[in-house]
């Protein structure tokens, strides 16, 4: 299983960035997939998830209404469109997956463990 993030970089408050995650080595449609972010000295935060089993989406409270997660089953890629960026969105973003049809539905507060992770891509938002 391999996940590779791309698309990180710099943005200013109010701007948009789109992250991509290229995947390989697993049956894409059997997995729930998510984006997490990490800031030094803070706990990892679930940002958005999508179930490739039933299409259900879920979002962290801090990004709901601003970020959109999507997937392309043909390309086996998924994306995070980040709109109305804020300095608080700064962090290293990771894509992750788990062979499950309930991980995304349960939400990030449930703490469902994701099995495979990418190396991350840095996003920095300036005010």
CSV table of C-alpha atoms in Angstrom, one decimal:
chain,number,residue,atom,x,y,z
A,1,UNK,CA,0.0,0.0,0.0
A,2,UNK,CA,1.3,3.4,-0.9
A,3,UNK,CA,-0.1,6.9,-0.5
A,4,UNK,CA,1.7,10.0,-1.7
A,5,UNK,CA,0.5,13.5,-1.0
A,6,UNK,CA,1.1,16.5,-3.2
A,7,UNK,CA,-0.1,20.0,-3.6
A,8,UNK,CA,1.0,21.6,-0.4
A,9,UNK,CA,2.6,25.0,-0.2
A,10,UNK,CA,2.0,28.5,0.8
A,11,UNK,CA,-1.3,30.4,0.9
A,12,UNK,CA,-2.7,33.6,2.3
A,13,UNK,CA,-5.8,33.9,4.4
A,14,UNK,CA,-8.9,33.5,2.3
A,15,UNK,CA,-7.2,31.7,-0.5
A,16,UNK,CA,-7.6,28.1,-1.7
A,17,UNK,CA,-5.3,25.2,-2.1
A,18,UNK,CA,-6.0,21.7,-3.2
A,19,UNK,CA,-4.1,18.6,-2.0
A,20,UNK,CA,-3.9,15.4,-3.8
A,21,UNK,CA,-3.2,11.8,-2.7
A,22,UNK,CA,-2.1,9.2,-5.2
A,23,UNK,CA,-2.7,5.7,-4.0
A,24,UNK,CA,-1.7,2.2,-5.1
A,25,UNK,CA,-1.5,-1.3,-3.8
A,26,UNK,CA,-5.0,-1.8,-2.5
A,27,UNK,CA,-8.6,-2.2,-3.6
A,28,UNK,CA,-9.6,1.4,-3.6
A,29,UNK,CA,-13.3,0.8,-3.3
A,30,UNK,CA,-13.0,-1.2,-0.1
A,31,UNK,CA,-11.4,1.5,1.9
A,32,UNK,CA,-12.3,4.6,3.9
A,33,UNK,CA,-9.8,7.4,3.2
A,34,UNK,CA,-9.0,10.5,5.3
A,35,UNK,CA,-6.9,13.6,5.6
A,36,UNK,CA,-5.3,14.4,8.9
A,37,UNK,CA,-3.1,17.3,9.9
A,38,UNK,CA,-0.3,17.7,12.4
A,39,UNK,CA,1.2,20.7,14.0
A,40,UNK,CA,4.2,20.4,16.3
A,41,UNK,CA,3.3,20.0,20.0
A,42,UNK,CA,-0.4,19.4,19.1
A,43,UNK,CA,-2.4,16.3,18.7
A,44,UNK,CA,-3.0,15.0,15.2
A,45,UNK,CA,-6.4,16.3,13.9
A,46,UNK,CA,-8.8,14.6,11.6
A,47,UNK,CA,-9.7,16.9,8.8
A,48,UNK,CA,-11.9,15.1,6.4
A,49,UNK,CA,-12.8,11.5,5.3
A,50,UNK,CA,-14.6,9.8,2.6
A,51,UNK,CA,-15.9,6.2,2.3
A,52,UNK,CA,-15.2,4.7,-1.1
A,53,UNK,CA,-17.7,2.0,-0.1
A,54,UNK,CA,-20.7,4.2,0.2
A,55,UNK,CA,-19.5,7.7,-0.6
A,56,UNK,CA,-20.2,9.1,2.9
A,57,UNK,CA,-18.1,12.1,3.9
A,58,UNK,CA,-17.3,13.6,7.3
A,59,UNK,CA,-15.4,16.6,8.4
A,60,UNK,CA,-13.6,18.0,11.4
A,61,UNK,CA,-15.4,20.8,13.1
A,62,UNK,CA,-12.7,23.4,12.3
A,63,UNK,CA,-13.0,22.8,8.5
A,64,UNK,CA,-16.6,21.9,8.0
A,65,UNK,CA,-18.1,24.2,5.4
A,66,UNK,CA,-14.7,25.3,4.0
A,67,UNK,CA,-13.0,22.1,2.9
A,68,UNK,CA,-14.2,19.5,0.5
A,69,UNK,CA,-12.9,15.9,0.2
A,70,UNK,CA,-13.4,14.0,-3.0
A,71,UNK,CA,-12.1,10.8,-4.7
A,72,UNK,CA,-11.6,9.6,-8.2
A,73,UNK,CA,-12.0,5.8,-8.3
A,74,UNK,CA,-10.6,5.5,-11.8
A,75,UNK,CA,-7.4,7.3,-11.0
A,76,UNK,CA,-7.3,6.0,-7.5
A,77,UNK,CA,-6.7,9.4,-6.1
A,78,UNK,CA,-8.4,11.6,-3.6
A,79,UNK,CA,-8.3,15.3,-3.0
A,80,UNK,CA,-8.8,17.9,-0.4
A,81,UNK,CA,-10.0,21.3,-1.6
A,82,UNK,CA,-9.2,23.8,1.1
A,83,UNK,CA,-11.1,27.1,0.8
A,84,UNK,CA,-11.2,30.2,2.9
A,85,UNK,CA,-7.8,29.3,4.4
A,86,UNK,CA,-6.9,30.5,7.8
A,87,UNK,CA,-3.5,30.6,9.6
A,88,UNK,CA,-4.9,27.9,11.9
A,89,UNK,CA,-5.0,25.6,8.9
A,90,UNK,CA,-1.2,25.6,8.8
A,91,UNK,CA,0.3,22.1,9.4
A,92,UNK,CA,1.5,19.0,7.8
A,93,UNK,CA,-1.3,17.1,6.0
A,94,UNK,CA,-1.3,13.4,5.7
A,95,UNK,CA,-3.6,11.1,3.7
A,96,UNK,CA,-4.4,7.7,5.3
A,97,UNK,CA,-6.6,4.8,4.6
A,98,UNK,CA,-8.2,1.8,6.3
A,99,UNK,CA,-10.1,-1.2,5.1
A,100,UNK,CA,-13.4,-0.3,6.6
A,101,UNK,CA,-16.8,0.9,5.7
A,102,UNK,CA,-17.6,2.5,9.1
A,103,UNK,CA,-14.4,4.4,10.0
A,104,UNK,CA,-15.5,7.6,8.2
A,105,UNK,CA,-19.2,7.2,9.4
A,106,UNK,CA,-18.1,7.0,13.0
A,107,UNK,CA,-16.3,10.3,12.8
A,108,UNK,CA,-12.9,11.4,14.0
A,109,UNK,CA,-13.9,11.7,17.7
A,110,UNK,CA,-14.4,7.9,17.7
A,111,UNK,CA,-10.6,7.5,17.2
A,112,UNK,CA,-10.8,4.8,14.6
A,113,UNK,CA,-7.2,3.8,13.6
A,114,UNK,CA,-6.2,4.2,10.0
A,115,UNK,CA,-3.7,1.6,8.8
A,116,UNK,CA,-1.6,3.2,6.1
A,117,UNK,CA,-0.2,6.7,5.8
A,118,UNK,CA,1.6,8.9,3.4
A,119,UNK,CA,4.6,11.0,4.2
A,120,UNK,CA,2.7,14.2,4.4
A,121,UNK,CA,2.8,17.6,2.7
A,122,UNK,CA,3.2,20.9,4.4
A,123,UNK,CA,0.6,23.7,4.2
A,124,UNK,CA,1.5,27.1,5.5
A,125,UNK,CA,-1.1,29.9,5.6
A,126,UNK,CA,-0.1,33.5,6.3
A,127,UNK,CA,-2.3,36.2,7.6
